[in-house]
Coordinates of C-alpha atoms and ligand atoms in Angstrom, one line a residue:
X1 CA -205.7 135.9 72.2
X2 CA -202.1 136.6 73.3
X3 CA -199.8 134.3 71.5
X4 CA -197.3 132.7 73.9
X5 CA -194.4 130.6 72.6
X6 CA -193.9 127.1 74.0
X7 CA -190.2 127.8 74.7
X8 CA -188.6 130.4 77.0
X9 CA -185.4 132.4 76.7
X10 CA -183.8 130.2 79.4
X11 CA -184.7 127.0 77.5
X12 CA -183.2 128.3 74.3
X13 CA -180.0 129.5 75.9
X14 CA -179.5 126.0 77.1
X15 CA -180.5 124.4 73.7
X16 CA -178.1 126.6 71.6
X17 CA -175.1 125.2 73.5
X18 CA -175.7 122.0 71.5
X19 CA -177.7 123.2 68.5
X20 CA -176.9 126.7 67.2
X21 CA -179.7 128.8 65.7
X22 CA -181.5 128.9 63.4
X23 CA -183.6 125.8 63.9
X24 CA -187.2 124.5 63.9
X25 CA -188.4 123.2 67.2
X26 CA -191.6 121.1 67.7
X27 CA -193.7 120.7 70.9
X28 CA -194.5 117.0 71.5
X29 CA -197.0 117.8 74.2
X30 CA -199.0 120.0 71.9
X31 CA -198.9 117.6 69.0
X32 CA -200.2 114.8 71.2
X33 CA -203.0 116.7 72.9
X34 CA -204.2 117.9 69.5
X35 CA -204.0 114.5 67.8
X36 CA -206.0 113.0 70.7
X37 CA -208.7 115.8 70.4
X38 CA -209.0 115.1 66.6
X39 CA -209.5 111.4 67.3
X40 CA -212.1 112.1 69.9
X41 CA -214.0 114.7 67.8
X42 CA -214.7 112.1 65.1
X43 CA -215.0 109.0 67.3
X44 CA -218.7 108.9 66.5
X45 CA -217.7 107.6 63.0
X46 CA -216.5 104.0 63.1
X47 CA -214.2 104.2 60.2
X48 CA -212.8 107.6 60.8
X49 CA -209.1 108.2 59.9
X50 CA -206.9 111.2 59.7
X51 CA -204.3 110.8 57.0
X52 CA -201.7 113.4 58.0
X53 CA -200.6 115.4 54.9
X54 CA -196.9 114.4 54.8
X55 CA -196.0 117.4 52.7
X56 CA -196.8 119.7 55.6
X57 CA -194.0 118.3 57.9
X58 CA -192.2 115.3 56.3
X59 CA -190.4 114.2 59.5
X60 CA -190.5 110.6 60.5
X61 CA -190.3 111.3 64.2
X62 CA -193.3 113.6 64.1
X63 CA -195.3 111.3 61.8
X64 CA -194.7 108.4 64.2
X65 CA -196.2 110.4 67.0
X66 CA -199.3 110.9 65.0
X67 CA -199.4 107.3 64.0
X68 CA -199.8 106.4 67.7
X69 CA -203.2 108.1 67.5
X70 CA -204.3 106.1 64.5
X71 CA -203.2 108.6 61.8
X72 CA -202.2 107.4 58.4
X73 CA -200.3 109.3 55.7
X74 CA -201.6 111.4 52.9
X75 CA -198.9 111.4 50.3
X76 CA -198.5 113.4 47.1
X77 CA -195.2 112.2 45.7
X78 CA -192.8 109.2 45.4
X79 CA -190.5 110.3 48.2
X80 CA -193.5 110.9 50.5
X81 CA -194.6 107.4 49.7
X82 CA -191.1 106.1 50.4
X83 CA -191.0 107.8 53.8
X84 CA -194.4 106.4 54.9
X85 CA -193.3 103.0 53.7
X86 CA -190.1 103.3 55.8
X87 CA -192.3 104.0 58.8
X88 CA -194.2 100.8 58.2
X89 CA -197.3 102.8 57.2
X90 CA -198.6 101.0 54.1
X91 CA -201.8 99.7 52.4
X92 CA -205.0 101.6 53.2
X93 CA -203.1 103.6 55.8
X94 CA -201.8 105.7 52.9
X95 CA -204.0 108.0 50.8
X96 CA -202.2 108.9 47.6
X97 CA -203.7 112.3 46.7
X98 CA -201.5 113.7 44.0
X99 CA -202.0 115.6 40.8
X100 CA -200.1 115.7 37.4
X101 CA -198.8 112.3 38.7
X102 CA -195.8 110.6 37.1
X103 CA -196.2 106.9 36.2
X104 CA -193.5 105.8 38.6
X105 CA -195.4 107.4 41.5
X106 CA -198.5 105.5 40.7
X107 CA -196.5 102.3 40.4
X108 CA -195.0 102.8 43.8
X109 CA -198.3 103.7 45.4
X110 CA -199.8 100.5 44.0
X111 CA -196.8 98.5 45.2
X112 CA -197.3 99.6 48.8
X113 CA -201.1 99.2 48.5
X114 CA -202.0 102.8 49.0
X115 CA -205.5 104.1 48.2
X116 CA -205.2 106.0 44.9
X117 CA -207.2 109.2 44.8
X118 CA -207.4 110.3 41.2
X119 CA -207.1 113.9 40.3
X120 CA -208.5 113.6 36.8
X121 CA -210.7 111.4 34.7
X122 CA -207.9 110.7 32.1
X123 CA -205.9 109.1 34.9
X124 CA -208.3 106.1 35.0
X125 CA -206.7 104.9 31.7
X126 CA -203.3 106.1 32.8
X127 CA -203.3 104.1 36.0
X128 CA -204.9 101.0 34.2
X129 CA -202.1 101.3 31.6
X130 CA -199.4 101.2 34.3
X131 CA -200.9 98.6 36.6
X132 CA -202.7 96.4 34.0
X133 CA -205.8 96.5 36.2
X134 CA -207.3 99.1 38.5
X135 CA -207.1 98.4 42.2
X136 CA -210.4 97.3 43.8
X137 CA -210.6 100.5 45.8
X138 CA -210.4 103.9 44.1
X139 CA -211.1 107.5 45.1
X140 CA -211.8 110.6 43.0
X141 CA -211.1 114.2 43.8
X142 CA -214.1 116.4 43.2
X143 CA -214.1 120.0 42.1
X144 CA -217.6 121.5 41.8
X145 CA -216.1 124.8 40.3
X146 CA -217.5 128.2 41.2
X147 CA -216.6 129.7 44.5
X148 CA -216.8 128.2 48.0
X149 CA -219.0 130.5 50.0
X150 CA -219.9 130.4 53.7
X151 CA -221.8 132.7 55.9
X152 CA -218.9 135.1 56.3
X153 CA -218.3 135.4 52.5
X154 CA -216.2 133.7 49.8
X155 CA -213.6 131.4 51.3
X156 CA -211.9 130.2 48.1
X157 CA -212.2 129.8 44.4
X158 CA -212.4 126.1 43.3
X159 CA -213.3 127.2 39.8
X160 CA -209.8 128.5 39.4
X161 CA -208.1 125.5 40.9
X162 CA -206.3 123.0 38.8
X163 CA -207.5 120.1 40.9
X164 CA -210.2 117.5 40.6
X165 CA -213.0 116.1 38.4
X166 CA -216.0 118.2 37.4
X167 CA -219.4 117.0 38.6
X168 CA -220.1 115.4 35.2
X169 CA -216.7 113.7 35.1
X170 CA -217.2 112.4 38.6
X171 CA -220.4 110.5 37.6
X172 CA -218.8 109.3 34.3
X173 CA -215.6 108.3 36.1
X174 CA -217.5 106.2 38.7
X175 CA -219.4 104.5 35.9
X176 CA -216.2 103.7 33.9
X177 CA -214.4 102.4 37.0
X178 CA -217.3 100.3 38.0
X179 CA -217.3 98.7 34.6
X180 CA -213.6 98.1 35.0
X181 CA -214.1 96.1 38.1
X182 CA -213.6 98.7 40.9
X183 CA -215.6 97.6 43.9
X184 CA -215.0 100.2 46.6
X185 CA -215.2 104.0 46.0
X186 CA -214.3 107.1 47.8
X187 CA -214.8 110.9 47.2
X188 CA -212.4 113.6 48.1
X189 CA -212.5 117.4 47.9
X190 CA -210.3 120.3 49.1
X191 CA -212.2 123.5 48.4
X192 CA -210.8 126.1 50.8
X193 CA -207.5 126.6 52.4
X194 CA -206.6 127.7 56.0
X195 CA -210.2 128.2 57.0
X196 CA -210.3 129.7 60.5
X197 CA -214.0 128.8 61.1
X198 CA -215.8 125.8 62.5
X199 CA -218.2 125.8 59.6
X200 CA -215.8 124.7 56.8
X201 CA -215.8 120.9 57.3
X202 CA -219.6 120.7 58.0
X203 CA -220.4 122.7 54.9
X204 CA -218.0 120.8 52.7
X205 CA -219.3 117.5 54.2
X206 CA -222.9 118.4 53.3
X207 CA -221.9 119.1 49.7
X208 CA -219.9 115.9 49.4
X209 CA -222.6 113.8 51.2
X210 CA -225.3 115.0 48.8
X211 CA -223.1 114.2 45.8
X212 CA -222.3 110.8 47.3
X213 CA -226.0 109.9 47.7
X214 CA -226.6 110.9 44.0
X215 CA -223.5 108.9 42.9
X216 CA -224.8 105.8 44.7
X217 CA -228.3 106.2 43.2
X218 CA -227.1 106.9 39.6
X219 CA -224.1 104.6 39.3
X220 CA -224.7 102.0 41.9
X221 CA -221.2 102.5 43.2
X222 CA -220.4 101.3 46.7
X223 CA -219.2 104.4 48.5
X224 CA -217.0 103.4 51.4
X225 CA -215.5 106.7 52.4
X226 CA -215.7 110.4 52.1
X227 CA -212.5 112.4 52.4
X228 CA -212.8 115.9 53.7
X229 CA -209.1 116.5 52.9
X230 CA -207.2 119.4 54.5
X231 CA -207.9 123.1 54.8
X232 CA -208.8 123.4 58.5
X233 CA -206.8 126.4 59.5
X234 CA -205.0 127.9 62.5
X235 CA -205.0 131.4 64.0
X236 CA -201.7 132.9 62.7
X237 CA -202.7 136.3 64.0
X238 CA -203.4 137.1 67.7
X239 CA -206.9 138.4 66.9
X240 CA -208.1 135.1 65.3
X241 CA -210.3 132.7 67.2
X242 CA -208.8 129.1 67.0
X243 CA -211.0 126.4 65.5
X244 CA -212.6 124.0 67.9
X245 CA -212.2 120.5 66.5
X246 CA -214.9 119.2 68.8
X247 CA -217.4 121.6 67.3
X248 CA -216.2 120.7 63.8
X249 CA -216.6 117.0 64.4
X250 CA -220.0 117.5 65.9
X251 CA -221.0 119.7 62.9
X252 CA -219.9 116.9 60.5
X253 CA -221.9 114.4 62.6
X254 CA -225.0 116.5 62.2
X255 CA -225.0 116.6 58.4
X256 CA -224.0 112.9 58.3
X257 CA -227.2 112.1 60.3
X258 CA -229.2 114.4 58.0
X259 CA -227.9 113.3 54.6
X260 CA -226.2 110.0 54.7
X261 CA -228.1 108.0 57.3
X262 CA -231.5 108.5 55.7
X263 CA -230.0 107.3 52.4
X264 CA -228.9 104.1 53.9
X265 CA -225.3 105.2 53.9
X266 CA -224.7 105.2 57.7
X267 CA -221.6 103.1 57.4
X268 CA -219.6 105.5 55.2
X269 CA -216.2 106.3 56.8
X270 CA -215.1 109.9 57.2
X271 CA -211.5 110.6 56.3
X272 CA -209.5 113.8 56.7
X273 CA -206.0 114.9 55.4
X274 CA -205.1 117.7 57.7
X275 CA -201.6 119.0 57.7
X276 CA -201.7 122.6 59.1
X277 CA -204.1 121.8 61.8
X278 CA -202.2 118.8 63.1
X279 CA -198.8 120.4 63.2
X280 CA -198.8 124.2 62.5
X281 CA -199.1 125.6 66.0
X282 CA -196.7 123.1 67.4
X283 CA -193.6 124.3 65.6
X284 CA -191.5 127.5 65.9
X285 CA -188.4 128.8 64.2
X286 CA -185.9 130.1 66.7
X287 CA -183.5 132.7 65.3
X288 CA -181.0 135.2 66.6
X289 CA -180.8 138.9 65.9
X290 CA -177.4 139.4 64.3
X291 CA -177.6 142.8 62.7
X292 CA -179.5 146.1 63.1
X293 CA -179.6 148.6 60.2
X294 CA -180.9 152.1 60.4
X295 CA -181.6 153.5 56.9
X296 CA -185.0 154.4 55.4
X297 CA -186.5 151.9 57.8
X298 CA -185.4 150.1 61.0
X299 CA -184.2 146.6 60.1
X300 CA -183.4 143.7 62.3
X301 CA -181.3 141.0 60.5
X302 CA -181.7 137.5 61.9
X303 CA -179.8 134.3 61.2
X304 CA -182.8 132.6 59.6
X305 CA -184.0 133.4 56.1
X306 CA -186.8 132.4 53.7
X307 CA -185.0 129.1 53.2
X308 CA -186.1 128.2 56.7
X309 CA -189.6 129.6 56.4
X310 CA -190.9 130.7 53.0
X311 CA -194.5 131.5 53.8
X312 CA -194.0 135.2 54.4
X313 CA -191.9 135.7 51.2
X314 CA -194.2 133.5 49.1
X315 CA -197.7 134.6 50.3
X316 CA -197.0 137.6 52.5
X317 CA -198.2 135.4 55.3
X318 CA -198.2 136.7 58.8
X319 CA -196.2 134.8 61.4
X320 CA -196.3 136.1 64.9
X321 CA -192.9 136.9 66.5
X322 CA -192.0 136.9 70.2
X323 CA -188.7 138.3 71.4
X324 CA -187.8 135.8 74.0
X325 CA -187.3 137.2 77.5
X326 CA -189.3 140.3 76.4
X327 CA -192.7 138.7 76.4
X328 CA -194.2 141.4 78.6
X329 CA -192.2 144.4 77.3
X330 CA -194.1 147.1 75.4
X331 CA -194.2 146.7 71.6
X332 CA -193.0 150.3 71.0
X333 CA -190.5 149.7 68.2
X334 CA -191.4 149.3 64.5
X335 CA -189.2 146.9 62.6
X336 CA -188.8 144.9 59.4
X337 CA -187.3 141.6 60.5
X338 CA -185.2 140.3 57.6
X339 CA -183.3 137.3 56.4
X340 CA -180.2 137.4 54.3
X341 CA -181.4 136.3 50.9
X342 CA -180.7 138.7 47.9
X343 CA -184.5 139.1 47.6
X344 CA -186.3 142.0 49.1
X345 CA -189.2 139.8 50.0
X346 CA -187.0 137.9 52.5
X347 CA -188.7 139.5 55.5
X348 CA -190.3 137.6 58.3
X349 CA -192.2 140.8 59.3
X350 CA -192.8 144.2 57.8
X351 CA -193.6 147.3 60.0
X352 CA -194.1 145.0 63.0
X353 CA -194.4 146.5 66.4
X354 CA -192.0 144.7 68.7
X355 CA -190.1 145.3 71.9
X356 CA -186.7 146.9 71.4
X357 CA -184.4 144.2 70.0
X358 CA -180.8 144.0 71.0
X359 CA -178.2 142.0 69.1
X360 CA -178.1 138.5 70.4
X361 CA -181.8 138.4 71.3
X362 CA -183.6 135.2 70.3
X363 CA -186.8 135.5 68.3
X364 CA -189.5 132.8 68.2
X365 CA -191.4 132.8 64.9
X366 CA -194.7 131.2 65.7
X367 CA -196.8 128.6 63.9
X368 CA -194.1 127.2 61.6
X369 CA -194.9 123.5 62.3
X370 CA -196.6 122.9 59.0
X371 CA -195.5 124.1 55.5
X372 CA -192.5 125.6 57.3
X373 CA -189.3 123.5 57.1
X374 CA -190.8 121.5 54.3
X375 CA -191.2 124.4 51.9
X376 CA -187.6 125.5 52.2
X377 CA -185.2 125.6 49.3
X378 CA -181.6 126.3 48.8
X379 CA -181.6 129.7 47.1
X380 CA -178.4 131.7 47.5
X381 CA -176.8 128.5 48.5
X382 CA -178.3 128.8 51.9
X383 CA -178.5 125.6 54.0
X384 CA -181.6 124.2 55.6
X385 CA -181.7 124.2 59.4
X386 CA -182.0 121.4 61.9
X387 CA -185.3 120.2 63.4
X388 CA -185.6 119.6 67.1
X389 CA -188.3 118.0 69.2
X390 CA -189.1 119.4 72.6
X391 CA -190.2 116.2 74.4
X392 CA -192.8 116.0 77.0
X393 CA -190.2 115.5 79.7
X394 CA -188.5 118.7 78.7
X395 CA -185.5 117.2 77.0
X396 CA -184.6 118.0 73.4
X397 CA -184.1 115.5 70.6
X398 CA -182.5 116.2 67.3
X399 CA -184.9 114.9 64.7
X400 CA -183.1 116.2 61.6
X401 CA -179.6 117.6 61.5
X402 CA -178.8 120.8 59.7
X403 CA -177.5 120.7 56.2
X404 CA -173.8 121.1 55.6
X405 CA -172.0 122.5 52.6
X406 CA -171.3 118.9 51.6
X407 CA -175.0 118.2 51.4
X408 CA -175.5 121.2 49.2
X409 CA -172.7 120.1 46.8
X410 CA -173.6 116.4 46.9
X411 CA -175.3 116.4 43.5
X412 CA -172.3 118.0 41.8
X413 CA -170.3 114.7 42.1
X414 CA -170.1 114.9 38.3
X415 CA -167.8 117.9 38.9
X416 CA -165.6 115.9 41.2
X417 CA -166.7 118.4 43.7
X418 CA -165.4 116.8 46.9
X419 CA -161.8 116.9 45.6
X420 CA -162.0 120.4 44.3
X421 CA -163.7 122.3 47.1
X422 CA -162.0 123.2 50.3
X423 CA -164.4 122.5 53.1
Ligands
PLP1 C1 -201.8 120.3 51.2 C2 -202.8 119.2 51.2 C3 -203.4 118.8 52.4 C4 -203.2 119.5 53.7 O1 -203.6 120.8 53.7 P1 -203.6 121.6 55.0 O2 -204.0 123.0 54.6 O3 -202.2 121.6 55.6 O4 -204.5 121.0 56.0 C5 -204.3 117.8 52.3 N1 -204.6 117.1 51.2 C6 -204.1 117.5 50.0 C7 -204.4 116.7 48.8 C8 -203.2 118.5 50.0 O5 -202.6 118.9 48.8

């Protein structure tokens, strides 16, 4: 499918008069339509809730939009909990799915009443030690090990992943927590990442539902929810078929009817913790071509770098690029599109066929709405960009300003930095 950006050259030429490149821009209309579709796809389940994975796009304006559609927050750290709390999202609207968790994070999670989803059996005692008593509702992350296989092959390798309880530990953990007074239980698993297939959730659900029935029978635990976590993918490349959330929701409903309902568990709530699927396609990095270099290869240097979008450097991930204003021009030039870090992997594209790029052209890097801005860092002293929201009425709102050198140096106040540096 041809990938078309949600911005045009004319729009960007207007926006850069106020907000210079590079920046992240998000599409409010797309976010809303998708959030609505997710809600509808699971409306058959009375307790359904999507807990947006805050780590994917930790911006309060965007989380607030999702909250309008009933989404809660999936947090994995102290600051993510703080951000959710600041938005008035608290209690069981927060799922705290962390690992290798510091004590202060658990304390804060308990303070705001979040559901604690344990990553390991040893954390039962750890949490009890911090809080004095376990909360009445607890969840455990399950890792069955082995590989996660579907009809089109091996999707991922849970046996290699650091997360979760083994099957034995899950049963043991439920028994221990029940003895310690826990009344309501949940199960969580994240077994494959960025799955571009409608089969993943239904298959994961079947596996979790079967374990849930066993857990209920063997431990007598009252299982209130099953959390399918994240992992629903998006088509980063033009040849991939997008997932259809309606088909996915229907697939989960079918296995729910097959496995849970006959076991008398027809009131179990289904939770999800999608990040990428909720936000990925609705963000783009807009960057300007500022240099061209003709050496052993043809290079286009842009004003963004891996600090703004790390996925290509980190995973060799593909992000589609559109040269704005040249949407229909032939892709007859082969380029490496690079950022300015002193790292040879700071390339947004390698050997990519694109229309001829002239200096000053604006490039839209697609599908950067999740794990984009958030993953950025400050290597080479590079500053993080602004985030903008393209509203439904066509106006643009600044939803995070760009970093300035003062932000970068702020933690060097022990060096009296603000008196020594000339800004
Ligand atoms: C990262 C993460 C998610 C979101 O994953 P996506 O691939 O963005 O959907 C959900 N839950 C947990 C525990 C995570 O670590």
